[in-house]
GROMACS .gro file of C-alpha atoms in nm:
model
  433
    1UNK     CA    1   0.000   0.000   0.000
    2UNK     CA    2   0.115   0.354  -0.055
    3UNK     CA    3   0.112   0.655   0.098
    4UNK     CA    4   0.116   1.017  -0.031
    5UNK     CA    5   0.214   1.320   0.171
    6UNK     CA    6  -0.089   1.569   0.156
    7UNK     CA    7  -0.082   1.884   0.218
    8UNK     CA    8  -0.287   2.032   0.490
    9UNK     CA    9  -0.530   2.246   0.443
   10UNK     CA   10  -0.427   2.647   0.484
   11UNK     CA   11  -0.536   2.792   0.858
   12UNK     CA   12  -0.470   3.143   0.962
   13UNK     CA   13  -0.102   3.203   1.095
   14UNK     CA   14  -0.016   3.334   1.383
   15UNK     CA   15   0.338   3.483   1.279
   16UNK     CA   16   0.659   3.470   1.199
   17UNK     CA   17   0.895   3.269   1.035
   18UNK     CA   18   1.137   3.276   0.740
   19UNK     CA   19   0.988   3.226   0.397
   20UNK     CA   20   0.992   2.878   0.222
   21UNK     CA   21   0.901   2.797  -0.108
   22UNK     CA   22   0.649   2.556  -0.092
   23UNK     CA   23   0.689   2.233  -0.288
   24UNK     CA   24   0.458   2.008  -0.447
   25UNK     CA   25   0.387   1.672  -0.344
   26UNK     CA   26   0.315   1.517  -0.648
   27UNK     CA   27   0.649   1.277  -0.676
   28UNK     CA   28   0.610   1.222  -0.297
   29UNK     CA   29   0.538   0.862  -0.296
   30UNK     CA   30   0.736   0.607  -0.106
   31UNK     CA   31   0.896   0.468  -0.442
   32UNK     CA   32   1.018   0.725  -0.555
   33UNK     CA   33   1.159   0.849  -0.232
   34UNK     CA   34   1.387   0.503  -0.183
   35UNK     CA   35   1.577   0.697  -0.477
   36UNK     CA   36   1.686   0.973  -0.232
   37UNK     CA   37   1.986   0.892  -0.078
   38UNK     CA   38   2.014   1.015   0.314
   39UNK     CA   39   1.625   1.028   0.396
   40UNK     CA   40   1.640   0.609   0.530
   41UNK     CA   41   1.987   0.758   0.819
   42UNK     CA   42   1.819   0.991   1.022
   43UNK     CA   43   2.168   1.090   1.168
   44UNK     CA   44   2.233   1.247   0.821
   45UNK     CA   45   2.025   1.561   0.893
   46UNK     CA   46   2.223   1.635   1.183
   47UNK     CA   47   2.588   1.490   1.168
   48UNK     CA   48   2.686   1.830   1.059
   49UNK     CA   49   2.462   2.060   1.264
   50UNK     CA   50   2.258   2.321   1.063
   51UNK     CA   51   2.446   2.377   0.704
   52UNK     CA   52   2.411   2.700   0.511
   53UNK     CA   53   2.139   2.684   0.264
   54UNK     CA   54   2.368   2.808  -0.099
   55UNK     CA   55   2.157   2.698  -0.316
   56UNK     CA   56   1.796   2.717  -0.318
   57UNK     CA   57   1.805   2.328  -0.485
   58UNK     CA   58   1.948   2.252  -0.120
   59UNK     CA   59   1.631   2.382   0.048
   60UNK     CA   60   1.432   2.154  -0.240
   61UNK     CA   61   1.632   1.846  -0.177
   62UNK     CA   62   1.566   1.858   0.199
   63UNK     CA   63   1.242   1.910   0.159
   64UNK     CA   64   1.218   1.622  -0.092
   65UNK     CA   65   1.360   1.380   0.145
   66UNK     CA   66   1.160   1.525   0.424
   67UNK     CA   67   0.824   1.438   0.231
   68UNK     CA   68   0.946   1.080   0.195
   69UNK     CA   69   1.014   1.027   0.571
   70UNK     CA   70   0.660   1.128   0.629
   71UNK     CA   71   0.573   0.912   0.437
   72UNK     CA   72   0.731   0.610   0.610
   73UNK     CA   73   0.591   0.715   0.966
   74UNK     CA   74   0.324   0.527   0.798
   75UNK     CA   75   0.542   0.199   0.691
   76UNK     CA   76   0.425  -0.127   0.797
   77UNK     CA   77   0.775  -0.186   1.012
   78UNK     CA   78   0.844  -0.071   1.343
   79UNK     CA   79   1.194   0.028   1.291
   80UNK     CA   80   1.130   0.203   0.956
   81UNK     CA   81   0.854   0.423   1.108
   82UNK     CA   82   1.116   0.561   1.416
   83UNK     CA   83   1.387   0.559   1.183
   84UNK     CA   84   1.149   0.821   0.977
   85UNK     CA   85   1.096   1.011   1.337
   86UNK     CA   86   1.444   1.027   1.425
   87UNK     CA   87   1.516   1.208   1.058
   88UNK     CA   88   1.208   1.427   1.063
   89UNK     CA   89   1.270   1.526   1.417
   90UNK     CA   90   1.702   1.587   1.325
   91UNK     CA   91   1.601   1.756   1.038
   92UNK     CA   92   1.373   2.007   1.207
   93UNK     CA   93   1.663   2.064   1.491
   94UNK     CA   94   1.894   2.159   1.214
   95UNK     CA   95   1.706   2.408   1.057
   96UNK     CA   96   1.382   2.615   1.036
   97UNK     CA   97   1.121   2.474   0.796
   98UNK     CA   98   0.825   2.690   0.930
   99UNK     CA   99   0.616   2.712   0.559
  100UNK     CA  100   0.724   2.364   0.503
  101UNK     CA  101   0.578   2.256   0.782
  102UNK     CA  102   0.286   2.446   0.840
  103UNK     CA  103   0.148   2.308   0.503
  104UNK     CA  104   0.193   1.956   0.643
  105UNK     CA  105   0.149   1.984   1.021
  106UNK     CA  106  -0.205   1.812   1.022
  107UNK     CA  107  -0.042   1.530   0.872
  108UNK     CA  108   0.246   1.498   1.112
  109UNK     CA  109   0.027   1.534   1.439
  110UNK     CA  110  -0.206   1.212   1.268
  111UNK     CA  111   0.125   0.998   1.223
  112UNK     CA  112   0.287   1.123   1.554
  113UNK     CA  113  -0.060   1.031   1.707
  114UNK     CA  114  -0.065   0.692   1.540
  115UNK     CA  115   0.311   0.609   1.662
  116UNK     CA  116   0.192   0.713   2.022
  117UNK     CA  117  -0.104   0.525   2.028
  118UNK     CA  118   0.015   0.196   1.812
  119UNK     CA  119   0.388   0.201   1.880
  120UNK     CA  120   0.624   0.019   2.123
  121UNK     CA  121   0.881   0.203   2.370
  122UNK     CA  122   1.110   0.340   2.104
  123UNK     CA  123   0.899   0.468   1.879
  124UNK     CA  124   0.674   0.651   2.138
  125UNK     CA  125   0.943   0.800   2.279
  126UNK     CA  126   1.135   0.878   1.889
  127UNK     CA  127   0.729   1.057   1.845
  128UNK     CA  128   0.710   1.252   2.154
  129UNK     CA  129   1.046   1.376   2.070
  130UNK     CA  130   0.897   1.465   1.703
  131UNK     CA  131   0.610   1.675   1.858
  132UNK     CA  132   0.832   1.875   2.103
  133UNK     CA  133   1.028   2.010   1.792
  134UNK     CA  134   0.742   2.074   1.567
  135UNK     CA  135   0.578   2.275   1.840
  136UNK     CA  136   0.927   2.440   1.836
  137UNK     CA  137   0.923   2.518   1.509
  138UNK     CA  138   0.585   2.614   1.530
  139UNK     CA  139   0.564   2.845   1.805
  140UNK     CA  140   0.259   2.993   2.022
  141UNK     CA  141  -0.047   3.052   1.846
  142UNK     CA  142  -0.352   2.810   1.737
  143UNK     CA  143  -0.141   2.553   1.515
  144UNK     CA  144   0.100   2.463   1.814
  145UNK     CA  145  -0.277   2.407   2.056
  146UNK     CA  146  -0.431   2.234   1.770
  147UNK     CA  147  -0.133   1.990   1.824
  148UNK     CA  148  -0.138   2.011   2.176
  149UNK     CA  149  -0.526   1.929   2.199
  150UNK     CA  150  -0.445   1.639   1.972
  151UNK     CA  151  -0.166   1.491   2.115
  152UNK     CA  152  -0.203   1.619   2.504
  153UNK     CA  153  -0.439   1.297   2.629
  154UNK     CA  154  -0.267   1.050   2.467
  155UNK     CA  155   0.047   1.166   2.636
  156UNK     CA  156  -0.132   1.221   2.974
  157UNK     CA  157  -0.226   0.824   2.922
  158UNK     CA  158   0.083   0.697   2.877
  159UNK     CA  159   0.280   0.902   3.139
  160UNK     CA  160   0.009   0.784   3.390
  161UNK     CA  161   0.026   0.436   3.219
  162UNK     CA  162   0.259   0.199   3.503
  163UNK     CA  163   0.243  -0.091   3.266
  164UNK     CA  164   0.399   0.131   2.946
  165UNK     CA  165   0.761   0.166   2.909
  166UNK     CA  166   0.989   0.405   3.138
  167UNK     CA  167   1.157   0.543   2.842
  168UNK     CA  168   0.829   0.637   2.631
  169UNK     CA  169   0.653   0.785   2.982
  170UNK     CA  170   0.972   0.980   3.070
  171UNK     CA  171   0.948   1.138   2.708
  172UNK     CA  172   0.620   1.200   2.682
  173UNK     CA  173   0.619   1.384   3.026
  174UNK     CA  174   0.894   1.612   2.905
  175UNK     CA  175   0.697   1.631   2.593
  176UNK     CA  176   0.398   1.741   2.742
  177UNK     CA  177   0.536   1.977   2.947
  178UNK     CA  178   0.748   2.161   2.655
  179UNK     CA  179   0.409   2.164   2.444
  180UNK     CA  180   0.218   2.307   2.742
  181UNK     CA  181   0.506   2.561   2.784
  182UNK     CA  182   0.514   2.674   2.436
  183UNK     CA  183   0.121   2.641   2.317
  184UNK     CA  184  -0.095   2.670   2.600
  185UNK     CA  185  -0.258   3.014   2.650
  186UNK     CA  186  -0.553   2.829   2.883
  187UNK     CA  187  -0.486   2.870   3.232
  188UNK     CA  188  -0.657   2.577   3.364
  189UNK     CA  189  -0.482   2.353   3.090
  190UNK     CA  190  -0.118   2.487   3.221
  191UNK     CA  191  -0.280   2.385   3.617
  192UNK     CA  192  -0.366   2.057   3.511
  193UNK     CA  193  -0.086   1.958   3.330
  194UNK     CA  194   0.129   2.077   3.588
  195UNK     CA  195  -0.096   1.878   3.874
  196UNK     CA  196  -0.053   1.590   3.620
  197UNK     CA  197   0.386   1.600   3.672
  198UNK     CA  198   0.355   1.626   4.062
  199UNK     CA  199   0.170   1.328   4.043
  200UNK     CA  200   0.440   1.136   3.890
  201UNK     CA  201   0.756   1.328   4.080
  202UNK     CA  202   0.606   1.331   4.446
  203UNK     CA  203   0.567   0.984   4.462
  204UNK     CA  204   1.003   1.030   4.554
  205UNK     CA  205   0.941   1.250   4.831
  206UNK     CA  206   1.063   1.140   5.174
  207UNK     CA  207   0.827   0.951   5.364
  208UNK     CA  208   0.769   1.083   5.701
  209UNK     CA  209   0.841   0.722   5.873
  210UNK     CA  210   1.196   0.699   5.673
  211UNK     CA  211   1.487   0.765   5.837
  212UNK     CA  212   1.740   0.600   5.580
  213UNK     CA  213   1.829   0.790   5.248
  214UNK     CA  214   1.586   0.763   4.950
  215UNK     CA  215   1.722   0.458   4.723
  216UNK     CA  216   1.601   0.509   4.327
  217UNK     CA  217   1.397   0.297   4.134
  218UNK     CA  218   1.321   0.227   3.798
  219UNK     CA  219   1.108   0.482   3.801
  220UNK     CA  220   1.359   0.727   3.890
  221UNK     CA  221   1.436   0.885   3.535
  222UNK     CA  222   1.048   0.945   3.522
  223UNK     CA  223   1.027   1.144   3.853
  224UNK     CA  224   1.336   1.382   3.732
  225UNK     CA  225   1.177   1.436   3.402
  226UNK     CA  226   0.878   1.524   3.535
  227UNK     CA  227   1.063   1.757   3.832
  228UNK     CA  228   1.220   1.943   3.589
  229UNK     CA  229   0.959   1.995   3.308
  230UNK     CA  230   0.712   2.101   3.610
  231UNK     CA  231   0.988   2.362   3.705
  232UNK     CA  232   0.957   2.483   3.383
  233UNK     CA  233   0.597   2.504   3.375
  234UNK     CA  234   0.636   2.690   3.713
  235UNK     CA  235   0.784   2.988   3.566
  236UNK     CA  236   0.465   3.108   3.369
  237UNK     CA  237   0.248   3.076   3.625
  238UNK     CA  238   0.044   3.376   3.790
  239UNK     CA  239   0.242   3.498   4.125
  240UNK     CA  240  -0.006   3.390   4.358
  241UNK     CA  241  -0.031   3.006   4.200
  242UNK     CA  242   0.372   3.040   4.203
  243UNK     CA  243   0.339   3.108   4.602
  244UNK     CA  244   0.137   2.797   4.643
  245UNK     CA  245   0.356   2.645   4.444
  246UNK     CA  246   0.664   2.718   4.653
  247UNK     CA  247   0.464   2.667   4.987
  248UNK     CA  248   0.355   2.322   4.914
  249UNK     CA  249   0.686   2.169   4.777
  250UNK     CA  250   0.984   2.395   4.899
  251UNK     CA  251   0.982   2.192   5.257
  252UNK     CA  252   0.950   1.869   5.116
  253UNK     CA  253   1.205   1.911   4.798
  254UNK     CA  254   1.496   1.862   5.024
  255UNK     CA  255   1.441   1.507   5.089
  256UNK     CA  256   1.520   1.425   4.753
  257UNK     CA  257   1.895   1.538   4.833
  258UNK     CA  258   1.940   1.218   5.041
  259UNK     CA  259   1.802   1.025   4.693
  260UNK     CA  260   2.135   0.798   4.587
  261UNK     CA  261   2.071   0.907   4.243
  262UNK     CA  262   2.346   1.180   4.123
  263UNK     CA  263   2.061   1.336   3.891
  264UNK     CA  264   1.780   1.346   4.132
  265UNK     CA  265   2.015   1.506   4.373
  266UNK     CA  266   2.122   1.757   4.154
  267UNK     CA  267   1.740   1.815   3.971
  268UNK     CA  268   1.621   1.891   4.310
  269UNK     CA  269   1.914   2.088   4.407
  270UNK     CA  270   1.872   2.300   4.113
  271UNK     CA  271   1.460   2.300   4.149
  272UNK     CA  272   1.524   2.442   4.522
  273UNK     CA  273   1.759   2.693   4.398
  274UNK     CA  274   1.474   2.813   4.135
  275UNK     CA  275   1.220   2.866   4.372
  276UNK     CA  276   1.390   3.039   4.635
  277UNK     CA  277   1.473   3.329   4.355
  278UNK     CA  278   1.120   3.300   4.290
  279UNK     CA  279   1.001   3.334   4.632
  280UNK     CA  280   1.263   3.626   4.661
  281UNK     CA  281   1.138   3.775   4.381
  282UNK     CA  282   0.754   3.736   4.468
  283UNK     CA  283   0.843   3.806   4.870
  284UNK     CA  284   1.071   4.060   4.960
  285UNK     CA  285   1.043   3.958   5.315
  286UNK     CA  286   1.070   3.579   5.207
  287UNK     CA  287   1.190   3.335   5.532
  288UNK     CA  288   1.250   3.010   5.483
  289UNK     CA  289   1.285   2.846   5.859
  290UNK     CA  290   1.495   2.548   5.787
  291UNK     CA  291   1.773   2.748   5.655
  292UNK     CA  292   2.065   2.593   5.845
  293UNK     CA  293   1.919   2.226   5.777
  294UNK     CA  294   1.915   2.318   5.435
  295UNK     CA  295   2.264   2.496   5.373
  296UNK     CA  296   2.435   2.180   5.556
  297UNK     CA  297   2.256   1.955   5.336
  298UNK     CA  298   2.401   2.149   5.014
  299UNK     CA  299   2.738   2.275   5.208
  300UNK     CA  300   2.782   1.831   5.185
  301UNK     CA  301   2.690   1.752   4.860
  302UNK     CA  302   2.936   2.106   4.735
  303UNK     CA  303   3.220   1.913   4.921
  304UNK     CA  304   3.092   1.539   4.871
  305UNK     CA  305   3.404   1.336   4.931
  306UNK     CA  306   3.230   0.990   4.948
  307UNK     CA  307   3.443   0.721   4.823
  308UNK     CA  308   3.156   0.517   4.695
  309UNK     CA  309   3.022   0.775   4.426
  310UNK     CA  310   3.212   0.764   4.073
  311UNK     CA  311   3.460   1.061   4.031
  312UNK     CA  312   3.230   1.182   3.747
  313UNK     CA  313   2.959   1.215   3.943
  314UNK     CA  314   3.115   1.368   4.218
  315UNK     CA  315   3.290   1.614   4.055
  316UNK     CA  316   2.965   1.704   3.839
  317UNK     CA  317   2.745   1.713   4.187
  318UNK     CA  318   3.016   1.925   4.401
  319UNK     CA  319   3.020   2.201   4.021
  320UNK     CA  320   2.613   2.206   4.070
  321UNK     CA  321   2.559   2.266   4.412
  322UNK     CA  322   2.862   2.541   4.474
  323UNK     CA  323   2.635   2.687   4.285
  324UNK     CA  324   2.295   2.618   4.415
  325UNK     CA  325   2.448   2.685   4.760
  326UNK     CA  326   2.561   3.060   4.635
  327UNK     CA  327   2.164   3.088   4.546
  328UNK     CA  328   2.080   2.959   4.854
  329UNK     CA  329   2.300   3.150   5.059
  330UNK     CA  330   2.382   3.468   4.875
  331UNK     CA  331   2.126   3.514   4.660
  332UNK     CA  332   2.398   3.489   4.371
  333UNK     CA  333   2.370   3.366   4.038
  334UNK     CA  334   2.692   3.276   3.836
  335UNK     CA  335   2.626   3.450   3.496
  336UNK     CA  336   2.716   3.218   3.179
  337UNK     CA  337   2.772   3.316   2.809
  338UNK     CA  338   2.607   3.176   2.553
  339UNK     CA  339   2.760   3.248   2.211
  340UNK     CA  340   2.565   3.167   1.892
  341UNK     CA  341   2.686   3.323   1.543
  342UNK     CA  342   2.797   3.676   1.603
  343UNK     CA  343   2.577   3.716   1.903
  344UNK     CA  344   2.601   3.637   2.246
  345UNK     CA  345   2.332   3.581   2.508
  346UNK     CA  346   2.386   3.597   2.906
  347UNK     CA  347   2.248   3.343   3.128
  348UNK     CA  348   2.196   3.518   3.455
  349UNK     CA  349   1.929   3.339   3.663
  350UNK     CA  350   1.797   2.996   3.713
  351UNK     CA  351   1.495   3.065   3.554
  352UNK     CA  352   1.681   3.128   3.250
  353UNK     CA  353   1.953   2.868   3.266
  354UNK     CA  354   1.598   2.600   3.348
  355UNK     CA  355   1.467   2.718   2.966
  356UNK     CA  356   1.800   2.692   2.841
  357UNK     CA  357   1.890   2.348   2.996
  358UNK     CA  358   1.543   2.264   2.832
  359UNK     CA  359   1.546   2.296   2.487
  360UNK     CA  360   1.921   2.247   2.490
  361UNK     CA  361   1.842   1.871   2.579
  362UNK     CA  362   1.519   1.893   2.307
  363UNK     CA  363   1.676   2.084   2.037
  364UNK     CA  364   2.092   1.950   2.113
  365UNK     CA  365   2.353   2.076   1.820
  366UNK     CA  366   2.096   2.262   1.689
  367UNK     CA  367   1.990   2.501   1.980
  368UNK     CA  368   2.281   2.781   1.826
  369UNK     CA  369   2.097   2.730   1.548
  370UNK     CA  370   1.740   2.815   1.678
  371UNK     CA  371   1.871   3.105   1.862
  372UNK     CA  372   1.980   3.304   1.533
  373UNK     CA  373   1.691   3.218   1.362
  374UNK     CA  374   1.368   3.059   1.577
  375UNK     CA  375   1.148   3.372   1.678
  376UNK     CA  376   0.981   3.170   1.930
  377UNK     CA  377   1.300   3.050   2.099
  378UNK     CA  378   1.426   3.448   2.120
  379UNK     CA  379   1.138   3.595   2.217
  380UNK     CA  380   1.148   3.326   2.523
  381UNK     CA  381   1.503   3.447   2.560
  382UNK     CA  382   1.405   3.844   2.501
  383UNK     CA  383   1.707   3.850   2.169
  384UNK     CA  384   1.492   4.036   1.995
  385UNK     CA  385   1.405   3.995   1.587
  386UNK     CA  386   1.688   3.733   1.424
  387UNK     CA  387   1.971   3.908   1.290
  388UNK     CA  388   1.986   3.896   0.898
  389UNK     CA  389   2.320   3.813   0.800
  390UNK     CA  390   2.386   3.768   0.414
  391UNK     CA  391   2.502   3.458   0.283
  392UNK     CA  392   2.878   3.562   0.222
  393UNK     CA  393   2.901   3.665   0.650
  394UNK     CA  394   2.758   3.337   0.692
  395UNK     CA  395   2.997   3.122   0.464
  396UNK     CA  396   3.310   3.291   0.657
  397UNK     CA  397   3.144   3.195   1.016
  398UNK     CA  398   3.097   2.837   0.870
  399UNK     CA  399   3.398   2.599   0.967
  400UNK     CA  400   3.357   2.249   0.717
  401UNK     CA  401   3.419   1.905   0.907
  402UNK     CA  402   3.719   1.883   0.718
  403UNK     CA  403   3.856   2.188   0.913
  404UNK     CA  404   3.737   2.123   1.203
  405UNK     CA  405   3.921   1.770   1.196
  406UNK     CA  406   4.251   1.962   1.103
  407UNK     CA  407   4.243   2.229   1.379
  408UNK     CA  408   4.145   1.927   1.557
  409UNK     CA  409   4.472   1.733   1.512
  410UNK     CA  410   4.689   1.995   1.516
  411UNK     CA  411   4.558   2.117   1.852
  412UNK     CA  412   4.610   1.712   1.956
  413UNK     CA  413   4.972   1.754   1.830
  414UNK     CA  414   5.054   2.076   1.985
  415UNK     CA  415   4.916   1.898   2.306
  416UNK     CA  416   5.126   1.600   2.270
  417UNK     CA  417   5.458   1.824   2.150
  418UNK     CA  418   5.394   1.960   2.492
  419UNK     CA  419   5.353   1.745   2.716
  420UNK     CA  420   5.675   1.514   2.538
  421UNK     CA  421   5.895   1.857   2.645
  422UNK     CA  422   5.786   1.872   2.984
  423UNK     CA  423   5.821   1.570   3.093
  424UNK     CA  424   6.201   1.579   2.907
  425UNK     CA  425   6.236   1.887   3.126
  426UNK     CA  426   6.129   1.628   3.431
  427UNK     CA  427   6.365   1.353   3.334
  428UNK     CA  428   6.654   1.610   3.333
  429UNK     CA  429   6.600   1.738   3.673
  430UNK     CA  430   6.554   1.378   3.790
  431UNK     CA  431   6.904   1.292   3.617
  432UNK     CA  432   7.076   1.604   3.793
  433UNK     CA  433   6.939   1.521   4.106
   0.00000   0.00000   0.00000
């Protein structure tokens, strides 16, 4: 059986985005796409990160290959069908196909809804990474809630769903949080997805009766998913739901500190650290009461020593909560710089760094990207319009793999000629001696 690539109906836009040509569909049939070499390795659209578009017959090719991996989101096989996820969802990190996808975006929410619904772990969690990028690309406004109010109960099910995979209910929980953050404009929807989360992440809160430190589970990855994506929600709410919000969870957060999980430890260290700026910020005569509990509690894990944690994950946990316990305790922030093309954007709060940290996981090599050119993701970080840059400034910012590999190995040489003369310099002091 075969399967064309419609395209959508048109709906009233609600802004933005760079201007595509669209293409027509009419050769878009799964025959003629296993001519196109690269759509059937969905690592191809991103093994470079996002490439200058010279040509406009680049643009055409990608979208060409794009329409024949929608296509196979409809193949009979499993692996075919995530394999066609992974490249959509690669392709759509690497660069901004707003018309493109617009004209198609009914389409993709049926297939992303019919890998949710019919699909095993990977491909549920290779289609709720899909529809956090296409609400991405999409931005606020009523395509993005159309999606949302398509694919929001199915992903409610399975996150709630104890017998479906970890895996597929950690991603959809971070999916349905990013698509709540980004489309949402209903208040009560933003509350009960948010309600939704604490359901899954209290369940790792300290029970009054322990004494012994919190041991993870299974279940584990799912709780700091849904920890973190709930953070995220937290910073759009109203002020006076953020003040219930701190009142109900800021006393109880701290037991997840004792959890023997590095990355619980350091999502709740980093939650805490959000919510007291937000209680500063919301409370100017903001008291917490178990201050001293709390700083020796993070004062430990800045200095963990323990010989039974891996280096890595000491040395990671003591970086975070230096940090954390500066927020804590000082009400300090280290600022970080975020450089992307000629511009540069400063980190300089924990609600920032939390919607950084965010689509940084979603959007990986191709966040730099997004910040030039996704309107959405720089109004979110206040940039301002994109930058236009013609395509000669871009070509001279572009560094090919080829020269990347040769600054690359000479750096590696100059490294090695190095440390060979040093440790010459040590052999001859050992000989005089």
């Amino acid at each position: 059986m075969q399967y064309f690539t419609p395209v959508d109906p048109p709906l009233q836009r609600s802004g933005q985005h760079r201007n595509v040509q669209p293409f027509s569909d009419e050769d878009a049939s799964i025959e003629t796409m296993s001519h196109c070499s690269g759509f059937s390795d969905p690592a191809s659209f991103a093994e470079d990160g996002p490439e200058v578009l010279d040509e406009e017959g680049t643009q055409e090719d990608l979208e060409y290959k794009l329409k024949g991996l929608i296509d196979l989101t409809f193949d009979k096989s499993a692996k075919t069908r995530q394999a066609a996820l992974e490249g959509i969802k690669n392709a759509m990190a690497s660069k901004i196909l707003y018309e493109f996808i617009l004209e198609r975006r009914i389409t993709l929410t049926d297939s992303i809804e019919r890998c949710l619904k019919k699909g095993k772990s990977d491909e549920q969690r290779a289609a709720a990474g899909l529809a956090c990028i296409l609400c991405v690309q999409l931005g606020p406004g009523i395509e993005s809630e159309e999606v949302l109010k398509t694919l929001g109960p199915i992903l409610k099910k399975i996150i709630c769903d104890g017998t479906a995979s970890i895996q597929a209910r950690q991603a959809c929980a971070t999916c349905f949080g990013v698509c709540c953050f980004i489309a949402t404009d209903d208040i009560t929807e933003l509350y009960s997805t948010m309600e939704c989360l604490e359901n899954i992440f209290t369940k790792s809160y300290h029970k009054e009766k322990d004494t012994n430190g919190i041991c993870s589970t299974p279940n584990t990855v799912l709780h700091i998913s849904s920890l973190l994506v709930w953070t995220l929600l937290l910073t759009i709410c109203p002020i006076n739901e953020v003040k219930k919000k701190i009142e109900m969870h800021l006393h109880k957060l701290p037991s997840l500190l004792s959890c023997d999980d590095v990355n619980m430890r350091i999502a709740a260290g980093e939650t805490l650290a959000l919510l007291f700026e937000l209680a500063r910020e919301t409370d100017n005569d903001f008291y917490y009461e178990d201050m001293e509990s709390l700083t020796q509690k993070l004062r430990a894990l800045a200095t963990d020593g323990n010989k039974h944690r891996a280096k890595v994950d000491k040395r990671k946990q003591r970086s975070v909560f230096r940090d954390v316990l500066r927020a804590v305790e000082e009400r300090d922030f280290p600022t970080e710089t975020v450089k992307f093309g000629p511009e540069r954007m400063y980190i300089d709060c924990w609600v920032k760094k939390q919607t950084y940290d965010t689509f940084k996981e979603i959007l990986g090599t191709g966040m730099q990207y997004h910040l030039q050119s996704n309107e959405f993701l720089r109004n979110v970080f206040e940039l301002g319009p994109p930058v236009m840059l013609d395509a000669a400034t871009l070509k001279t910012m572009k560094i090919s793999r080829f020269e990347r590999h040769l600054y690359n190995s000479a750096a590696f040489k100059a490294r090695t000629k190095a440390r060979s003369k040093c440790r010459d310099k040590r052999a001859d002091v050992g000989e005089f001696f």
